[in-house]
């Protein structure tokens, strides 16, 4: 079996999340338990589509998903659909569970379910996600030896008596702190 696939997802019947006259700006996030991680822990984001503006039916640009990222061809994958909002408070549309093998072999119809709406009058599902096409590809699952992260703060709350903040960033792996970086005012743009 190939170690990775380029997958094109499509959706139909998405709800109108942007009001009665609006539609949705949907995007997908793919969650799984990568190989070598604890399957009882929270799944991690392994893939994401770009959002599409103002639609109820759409086809997203292809994304690459590897078997290693998903914990193998038969491990559980969660496909979550959100409505993109410019302020970052994306609205949850629904989710479906599947496997990588199912995505690339049976061409499934995944019913998006929003558990908060189940039992509501008239609610059946939040749309359907399908796999438009897929192709085998190569993917390097070797983790990088270094990662560069750029973090920017805006309009931070003034916490000190003098009306300033001393922000810091904590990087964690699991429950263990890996690095704590304290910033001083000379690092901050005024």
Backbone as JSON, one array per atom type, in Angstrom:
{
  "sequence": "XXXXXXXXXXXXXXXXXXXXXXXXXXXXXXXXXXXXXXXXXXXXXXXXXXXXXXXXXXXXXXXXXXXXXXXXXXXXXXXXXXXXXXXXXXXXXXXXXXXXXXXXXXXXXXXXXXXXXXXXXXXXXXXXXXXXXXXXXXXXXXXXXXXXXXXXXXXXXXXXXXXXXXXXXXXXXXXXXXXXXXXXXXXXXX",
  "N": [[0.83, -1.19, 0.0], [0.43, 2.29, -0.68], [2.26, 4.95, 1.01], [1.11, 7.39, 1.33], [-1.54, 9.67, 0.33], [-2.99, 11.83, -2.06], [-5.79, 13.62, -1.59], [-8.97, 14.62, -2.7], [-11.55, 16.27, -1.35], [-15.12, 16.65, -1.24], [-18.22, 18.4, -0.65], [-21.72, 18.37, 0.15], [-24.92, 19.86, 0.64], [-24.45, 21.46, 2.92], [-25.13, 23.34, 5.92], [-26.59, 26.66, 6.12], [-24.59, 28.82, 7.53], [-24.01, 31.45, 7.85], [-26.2, 33.18, 8.4], [-29.61, 33.76, 7.23], [-29.66, 34.66, 4.54], [-27.04, 34.23, 3.86], [-24.42, 31.8, 3.19], [-22.2, 29.15, 3.74], [-18.74, 29.15, 4.73], [-16.92, 26.85, 4.26], [-14.43, 24.61, 5.67], [-12.26, 21.77, 6.01], [-10.95, 19.81, 8.7], [-8.67, 17.3, 9.48], [-8.33, 14.78, 11.79], [-6.3, 12.55, 13.71], [-4.55, 9.75, 15.24], [-1.28, 9.79, 15.14], [1.24, 7.42, 14.04], [2.94, 5.71, 16.6], [1.97, 7.22, 18.72], [-0.07, 7.67, 21.67], [-3.04, 6.01, 21.54], [-5.23, 6.43, 23.15], [-5.2, 9.03, 23.87], [-5.92, 12.51, 23.04], [-6.83, 13.07, 19.64], [-4.74, 14.35, 16.97], [-4.32, 17.2, 14.8], [-3.92, 16.44, 11.46], [-4.25, 17.18, 8.86], [-5.59, 19.73, 6.69], [-8.01, 21.51, 4.83], [-8.21, 24.38, 2.63], [-10.43, 27.18, 3.13], [-13.61, 27.58, 1.49], [-15.38, 30.16, -0.04], [-18.69, 31.21, 0.74], [-20.73, 29.02, 0.13], [-22.87, 26.07, -0.22], [-22.48, 23.68, -1.29], [-19.48, 22.16, -2.31], [-16.11, 21.7, -3.65], [-13.02, 20.97, -2.38], [-9.56, 22.06, -2.58], [-7.02, 19.61, -3.27], [-5.58, 17.68, -0.56], [-2.71, 16.3, 1.13], [-2.45, 13.27, 2.79], [-0.89, 11.1, 5.03], [-0.26, 7.63, 5.72], [1.26, 7.18, 7.99], [0.82, 9.53, 9.5], [-1.8, 9.09, 10.14], [-1.75, 6.88, 11.73], [-1.73, 4.46, 10.47], [-3.43, 2.51, 7.9], [-5.86, 1.55, 8.84], [-6.61, 2.81, 11.16], [-8.62, 4.98, 13.24], [-10.0, 7.96, 11.87], [-10.94, 11.33, 12.19], [-13.07, 13.47, 10.55], [-13.61, 16.76, 10.46], [-15.8, 19.48, 9.95], [-15.88, 22.94, 9.5], [-17.22, 26.28, 9.65], [-15.69, 28.97, 8.3], [-14.67, 31.89, 9.97], [-13.66, 35.24, 9.88], [-12.66, 36.35, 12.23], [-11.52, 34.26, 13.56], [-13.08, 32.65, 15.18], [-14.25, 30.07, 14.4], [-17.14, 28.32, 13.29], [-18.5, 25.25, 14.31], [-19.55, 22.76, 12.13], [-20.02, 19.97, 11.66], [-19.08, 16.47, 12.14], [-17.44, 13.43, 11.03], [-16.59, 9.97, 11.23], [-14.02, 7.8, 10.08], [-11.73, 5.72, 8.19], [-8.4, 5.75, 6.79], [-8.11, 3.78, 4.84], [-10.8, 3.34, 4.11], [-11.41, 5.86, 3.03], [-9.87, 5.89, 0.67], [-10.59, 3.65, -0.75], [-13.33, 2.89, -0.87], [-14.77, 5.12, -1.57], [-16.39, 6.76, 0.26], [-19.51, 8.08, 1.57], [-19.7, 10.44, 3.82], [-21.56, 11.24, 6.55], [-22.01, 14.3, 8.03], [-22.18, 15.0, 11.37], [-23.51, 16.93, 13.96], [-23.23, 16.76, 17.22], [-24.49, 18.35, 19.12], [-26.82, 19.08, 17.93], [-28.22, 16.8, 17.45], [-31.25, 15.14, 17.88], [-32.68, 17.46, 17.86], [-35.57, 19.09, 16.54], [-36.31, 18.07, 13.32], [-33.64, 17.73, 12.59], [-31.3, 15.98, 10.69], [-28.73, 15.64, 9.57], [-25.61, 17.41, 9.05], [-24.83, 17.8, 6.47], [-23.02, 16.24, 3.74], [-19.91, 14.68, 3.22], [-17.74, 13.75, 0.66], [-15.3, 11.73, -1.11], [-13.86, 13.06, -3.76], [-11.76, 12.43, -5.57], [-8.71, 10.52, -5.5], [-5.19, 9.96, -5.23], [-2.26, 7.96, -5.17], [0.71, 8.91, -3.5], [4.01, 10.05, -2.59], [5.32, 10.56, 0.68], [7.16, 12.12, 3.18], [7.48, 10.97, 6.28], [9.26, 11.48, 8.28], [10.01, 13.15, 11.21], [10.8, 16.66, 11.53], [14.07, 17.92, 12.47], [14.37, 20.37, 13.64], [12.14, 23.01, 14.48], [10.65, 26.0, 13.54], [8.86, 28.5, 15.08], [6.71, 31.18, 14.83], [5.4, 33.68, 16.78], [2.95, 36.06, 17.55], [1.71, 38.72, 19.44], [-1.23, 40.63, 20.05], [-2.78, 43.5, 21.29], [-2.52, 42.87, 24.09], [-3.6, 42.09, 27.38], [-3.22, 44.36, 30.06], [-1.46, 43.51, 32.78], [0.2, 44.08, 34.96], [0.86, 46.2, 37.85], [1.87, 48.64, 37.03], [0.67, 48.91, 34.64], [1.53, 47.36, 32.48], [2.51, 44.45, 30.55], [4.12, 41.31, 30.97], [4.63, 39.19, 28.87], [4.86, 35.66, 28.16], [5.83, 32.55, 26.65], [4.92, 29.21, 26.7], [6.07, 26.11, 25.74], [4.87, 22.93, 25.18], [5.15, 19.38, 25.37], [3.05, 16.89, 25.42], [2.28, 16.52, 28.78], [4.45, 17.71, 29.82], [6.56, 20.5, 30.34], [8.55, 21.91, 27.87], [10.0, 24.13, 27.08], [10.29, 27.4, 28.25], [9.79, 30.68, 27.53], [10.61, 33.88, 28.37], [9.58, 37.11, 27.72], [10.9, 40.37, 27.37], [10.4, 43.94, 27.67], [12.01, 45.06, 25.7], [11.86, 43.3, 23.62], [9.39, 43.69, 22.6], [7.28, 45.18, 20.2], [6.56, 48.6, 19.89]],
  "CA": [[0.0, 0.0, 0.0], [1.19, 3.55, -0.67], [2.37, 5.54, 2.34], [0.37, 8.66, 1.38], [-2.52, 9.89, -0.73], [-3.5, 13.17, -2.3], [-7.24, 13.39, -1.57], [-9.84, 15.76, -2.98], [-12.83, 16.13, -0.67], [-16.23, 17.49, -1.7], [-19.33, 18.42, 0.32], [-23.03, 18.76, -0.37], [-25.96, 20.05, 1.64], [-23.99, 22.09, 4.15], [-26.09, 24.33, 6.4], [-26.3, 28.09, 5.97], [-24.05, 29.22, 8.83], [-23.84, 32.9, 7.87], [-27.5, 33.84, 8.36], [-30.62, 33.25, 6.29], [-29.27, 34.95, 3.17], [-25.67, 33.78, 3.64], [-24.21, 30.36, 3.06], [-21.11, 28.78, 4.64], [-17.38, 29.27, 4.23], [-16.46, 25.63, 4.91], [-13.13, 23.97, 5.51], [-12.16, 20.5, 6.74], [-9.77, 19.45, 9.48], [-8.56, 15.85, 9.61], [-7.68, 14.44, 13.06], [-5.94, 11.14, 13.85], [-3.49, 9.42, 16.18], [-0.13, 9.37, 14.33], [1.98, 6.22, 14.45], [3.82, 5.91, 17.75], [1.35, 8.02, 19.77], [-1.04, 7.0, 22.52], [-4.36, 6.03, 20.89], [-6.27, 6.84, 24.09], [-5.12, 10.48, 24.03], [-6.66, 13.31, 22.06], [-6.27, 13.03, 18.29], [-4.06, 15.58, 16.56], [-4.61, 17.69, 13.45], [-2.95, 15.92, 10.49], [-4.49, 17.76, 7.55], [-6.64, 20.75, 6.66], [-8.25, 22.15, 3.54], [-8.45, 25.82, 2.65], [-11.87, 27.39, 3.14], [-14.25, 28.01, 0.25], [-16.32, 31.23, 0.3], [-20.11, 31.37, 0.44], [-21.25, 27.85, -0.59], [-23.47, 24.97, 0.53], [-21.86, 22.53, -1.96], [-18.15, 22.59, -2.78], [-14.99, 20.78, -3.77], [-11.82, 21.63, -1.86], [-8.29, 21.71, -3.21], [-6.52, 18.35, -2.68], [-4.6, 17.7, 0.53], [-1.97, 15.04, 1.25], [-2.57, 12.6, 4.09], [-0.06, 9.9, 5.02], [-0.65, 6.53, 6.6], [1.95, 7.38, 9.27], [0.11, 10.57, 10.24], [-3.1, 8.55, 10.57], [-1.56, 5.69, 12.56], [-1.97, 3.3, 9.63], [-4.59, 2.57, 7.0], [-7.1, 1.12, 9.48], [-6.85, 3.56, 12.4], [-9.73, 5.94, 13.15], [-9.78, 9.34, 11.44], [-12.1, 12.19, 12.38], [-13.17, 14.54, 9.57], [-14.44, 17.83, 11.04], [-16.1, 20.58, 9.04], [-16.13, 24.21, 10.19], [-17.52, 27.48, 8.87], [-14.61, 29.93, 8.56], [-14.99, 33.26, 10.34], [-12.44, 36.05, 9.8], [-12.13, 36.65, 13.56], [-10.92, 33.05, 14.12], [-14.05, 31.89, 15.97], [-14.9, 29.22, 13.4], [-18.31, 27.61, 13.79], [-18.51, 23.82, 14.05], [-20.68, 22.29, 11.32], [-20.26, 18.57, 11.99], [-17.93, 15.59, 11.97], [-17.67, 12.04, 10.67], [-15.45, 9.09, 11.54], [-13.71, 6.88, 8.99], [-10.33, 5.29, 8.18], [-7.72, 6.09, 5.54], [-8.45, 2.72, 3.88], [-12.15, 3.6, 3.61], [-11.37, 7.06, 2.19], [-9.23, 5.68, -0.63], [-11.0, 2.43, -1.44], [-14.77, 2.72, -1.09], [-15.42, 6.37, -1.94], [-17.51, 6.85, 1.21], [-20.34, 9.25, 1.83], [-19.58, 10.66, 5.26], [-22.58, 12.14, 7.09], [-21.51, 15.2, 9.06], [-23.11, 15.04, 12.5], [-23.22, 17.87, 15.05], [-23.86, 16.1, 18.37], [-25.33, 19.3, 19.86], [-28.1, 19.23, 17.22], [-28.91, 15.51, 17.39], [-32.46, 15.18, 18.7], [-33.43, 18.69, 17.57], [-36.65, 18.86, 15.57], [-35.97, 18.15, 11.91], [-32.21, 17.55, 12.31], [-30.87, 14.67, 10.19], [-27.27, 15.71, 9.49], [-25.12, 18.74, 8.67], [-24.27, 17.71, 5.14], [-22.32, 15.01, 3.36], [-18.57, 14.83, 2.65], [-17.34, 12.62, -0.17], [-13.97, 11.8, -1.7], [-14.01, 13.25, -5.2], [-10.73, 11.6, -6.19], [-7.49, 10.37, -4.71], [-4.08, 9.32, -5.93], [-1.13, 7.6, -4.32], [1.85, 9.83, -3.6], [5.05, 9.8, -1.59], [5.3, 11.53, 1.77], [8.23, 11.88, 4.14], [6.95, 11.02, 7.64], [10.32, 11.72, 9.25], [9.82, 14.46, 11.84], [11.93, 17.58, 11.36], [14.94, 18.0, 13.64], [14.09, 21.66, 14.26], [10.9, 23.65, 14.06], [10.64, 27.43, 13.83], [7.51, 28.97, 15.34], [6.62, 32.62, 14.97], [4.24, 34.01, 17.59], [2.76, 37.49, 17.62], [0.62, 39.1, 20.33], [-1.88, 41.9, 19.75], [-3.69, 44.02, 22.31], [-2.41, 42.05, 25.29], [-4.16, 42.68, 28.58], [-2.23, 44.93, 30.98], [-1.6, 42.73, 34.01], [1.02, 44.59, 36.05], [0.42, 47.4, 38.55], [2.29, 49.79, 36.24], [-0.08, 48.93, 33.4], [2.24, 46.67, 31.41], [2.46, 42.99, 30.59], [5.36, 40.58, 30.75], [4.15, 37.94, 28.29], [5.8, 34.58, 27.94], [5.3, 31.45, 25.87], [5.31, 27.9, 27.2], [5.95, 25.07, 24.73], [4.7, 21.66, 25.88], [4.99, 18.12, 24.67], [2.28, 16.15, 26.39], [2.06, 17.28, 30.01], [5.76, 18.18, 30.28], [7.06, 21.74, 29.77], [9.8, 21.73, 27.14], [10.72, 25.39, 27.0], [9.53, 28.57, 28.66], [10.51, 31.85, 27.07], [10.1, 35.13, 28.93], [9.86, 38.26, 26.86], [10.96, 41.64, 28.08], [9.86, 45.04, 26.87], [12.87, 45.38, 24.56], [11.46, 42.42, 22.55], [8.06, 44.04, 22.16], [7.15, 46.35, 19.3], [5.72, 49.63, 20.52]],
  "C": [[0.87, 1.25, 0.0], [1.25, 4.13, 0.74], [1.62, 6.87, 2.45], [-0.55, 8.79, 0.17], [-2.81, 11.37, -0.84], [-5.01, 12.99, -2.49], [-7.97, 14.7, -1.83], [-11.19, 15.47, -2.34], [-13.86, 17.06, -1.31], [-17.33, 17.42, -0.65], [-20.6, 18.84, -0.39], [-23.98, 18.93, 0.8], [-25.5, 20.64, 2.96], [-25.0, 23.13, 4.61], [-25.64, 25.76, 6.13], [-25.89, 28.61, 7.34], [-23.95, 30.74, 8.96], [-25.17, 33.63, 7.7], [-28.39, 33.28, 7.27], [-30.21, 33.49, 4.85], [-27.85, 34.48, 2.84], [-25.59, 32.29, 3.47], [-23.15, 29.98, 4.1], [-19.79, 29.05, 3.95], [-16.62, 28.05, 4.77], [-15.0, 25.27, 4.66], [-13.13, 22.71, 6.36], [-10.87, 20.45, 7.55], [-9.81, 17.95, 9.67], [-7.75, 15.56, 10.88], [-7.42, 12.94, 13.12], [-4.92, 10.99, 14.98], [-2.29, 8.93, 15.37], [0.55, 8.13, 14.9], [2.9, 6.57, 15.61], [3.23, 6.78, 18.85], [0.32, 7.18, 20.52], [-2.44, 7.13, 21.91], [-5.47, 6.46, 21.84], [-6.25, 8.35, 24.34], [-5.94, 11.2, 22.98], [-6.02, 13.18, 20.69], [-5.65, 14.38, 17.93], [-4.44, 15.93, 15.12], [-3.52, 17.19, 12.5], [-3.15, 16.47, 9.09], [-5.63, 18.77, 7.61], [-6.77, 21.31, 5.25], [-8.27, 23.66, 3.73], [-9.97, 26.01, 2.69], [-12.34, 27.88, 1.78], [-15.33, 29.01, 0.64], [-17.74, 30.97, -0.16], [-20.7, 30.24, -0.41], [-22.06, 26.95, 0.35], [-23.01, 23.63, -0.07], [-20.5, 23.0, -2.46], [-17.22, 21.42, -2.99], [-13.76, 21.55, -3.31], [-10.61, 21.25, -2.69], [-7.76, 20.44, -2.54], [-5.56, 18.61, -1.52], [-3.93, 16.34, 0.59], [-2.08, 14.53, 2.68], [-1.75, 11.32, 4.02], [-0.58, 8.87, 6.01], [0.02, 6.7, 7.97], [1.27, 8.44, 10.12], [-1.18, 10.04, 10.84], [-2.96, 7.33, 11.47], [-1.82, 4.4, 11.79], [-3.24, 3.46, 8.81], [-5.9, 2.27, 7.71], [-7.39, 1.8, 10.81], [-7.94, 4.62, 12.17], [-9.23, 7.32, 12.75], [-11.07, 10.1, 11.72], [-12.02, 13.31, 11.34], [-14.12, 15.57, 10.16], [-14.59, 18.96, 10.04], [-16.47, 21.8, 9.86], [-16.51, 25.27, 9.16], [-16.48, 28.52, 9.27], [-15.18, 31.29, 8.91], [-13.69, 34.03, 10.43], [-11.83, 36.32, 11.17], [-11.53, 35.41, 14.25], [-11.85, 32.21, 14.96], [-14.88, 31.02, 15.03], [-16.03, 28.43, 14.03], [-18.26, 26.15, 13.35], [-19.75, 23.45, 13.25], [-21.01, 20.86, 11.68], [-19.01, 17.75, 11.77], [-18.38, 14.19, 11.6], [-16.4, 11.25, 11.0], [-15.29, 8.08, 10.41], [-12.3, 6.35, 9.2], [-9.71, 5.73, 6.85], [-8.06, 5.06, 4.47], [-9.83, 2.97, 3.27], [-12.16, 4.82, 2.67], [-10.87, 6.76, 0.79], [-9.68, 4.42, -1.35], [-12.49, 2.36, -1.74], [-15.47, 3.99, -1.54], [-16.61, 6.67, -1.04], [-18.29, 8.15, 1.12], [-20.35, 9.41, 3.32], [-20.64, 11.67, 5.7], [-21.95, 12.98, 8.19], [-22.58, 15.32, 10.15], [-22.61, 16.05, 13.52], [-23.96, 17.33, 16.26], [-24.75, 17.04, 19.18], [-26.7, 19.47, 19.2], [-28.88, 17.94, 17.12], [-30.09, 15.55, 18.36], [-33.28, 16.44, 18.51], [-34.46, 18.39, 16.48], [-36.15, 19.08, 14.15], [-34.5, 17.9, 11.58], [-31.93, 16.12, 11.85], [-29.36, 14.59, 10.15], [-26.91, 17.13, 9.09], [-24.46, 18.75, 7.31], [-23.53, 16.41, 4.94], [-20.96, 15.39, 2.79], [-18.26, 13.57, 1.87], [-15.88, 12.8, -0.61], [-14.17, 11.88, -3.21], [-13.03, 12.4, -5.97], [-9.55, 11.51, -5.24], [-6.43, 9.73, -5.6], [-2.96, 9.05, -4.94], [0.0, 8.59, -4.56], [2.87, 9.44, -2.55], [5.02, 10.91, -0.56], [6.39, 11.15, 2.74], [7.66, 12.07, 5.55], [8.02, 11.26, 8.7], [10.12, 13.1, 9.88], [11.02, 15.36, 11.64], [12.79, 17.61, 12.63], [14.78, 19.33, 14.36], [12.8, 22.22, 13.68], [11.0, 25.12, 14.44], [9.18, 27.87, 13.96], [7.56, 30.47, 15.52], [5.31, 32.94, 15.68], [4.16, 35.52, 17.71], [1.57, 37.79, 18.53], [0.08, 40.47, 19.96], [-2.8, 42.25, 20.91], [-3.71, 43.14, 23.56], [-2.97, 42.81, 26.49], [-3.04, 43.18, 29.49], [-2.44, 44.3, 32.35], [-0.83, 43.3, 35.2], [0.42, 45.87, 36.64], [0.74, 48.65, 37.73], [1.58, 49.84, 34.88], [0.63, 48.31, 32.22], [1.99, 45.18, 31.51], [3.86, 42.45, 30.39], [4.99, 39.22, 30.15], [5.26, 36.91, 28.17], [5.08, 33.45, 27.22], [5.82, 30.15, 26.49], [5.05, 26.88, 26.09], [5.91, 23.74, 25.46], [4.71, 20.5, 24.89], [4.31, 17.21, 25.67], [2.03, 17.03, 27.6], [3.34, 17.93, 30.51], [6.17, 19.47, 29.58], [8.4, 21.45, 29.1], [10.64, 22.99, 27.15], [9.79, 26.51, 27.44], [10.37, 29.79, 28.3], [9.86, 33.09, 27.64], [10.51, 36.26, 28.01], [9.99, 39.49, 27.73], [10.55, 42.75, 27.13], [10.73, 45.38, 25.66], [12.53, 44.47, 23.36], [10.13, 42.83, 21.93], [8.07, 45.25, 21.26], [6.21, 47.36, 19.98], [4.89, 50.33, 19.5]]
}
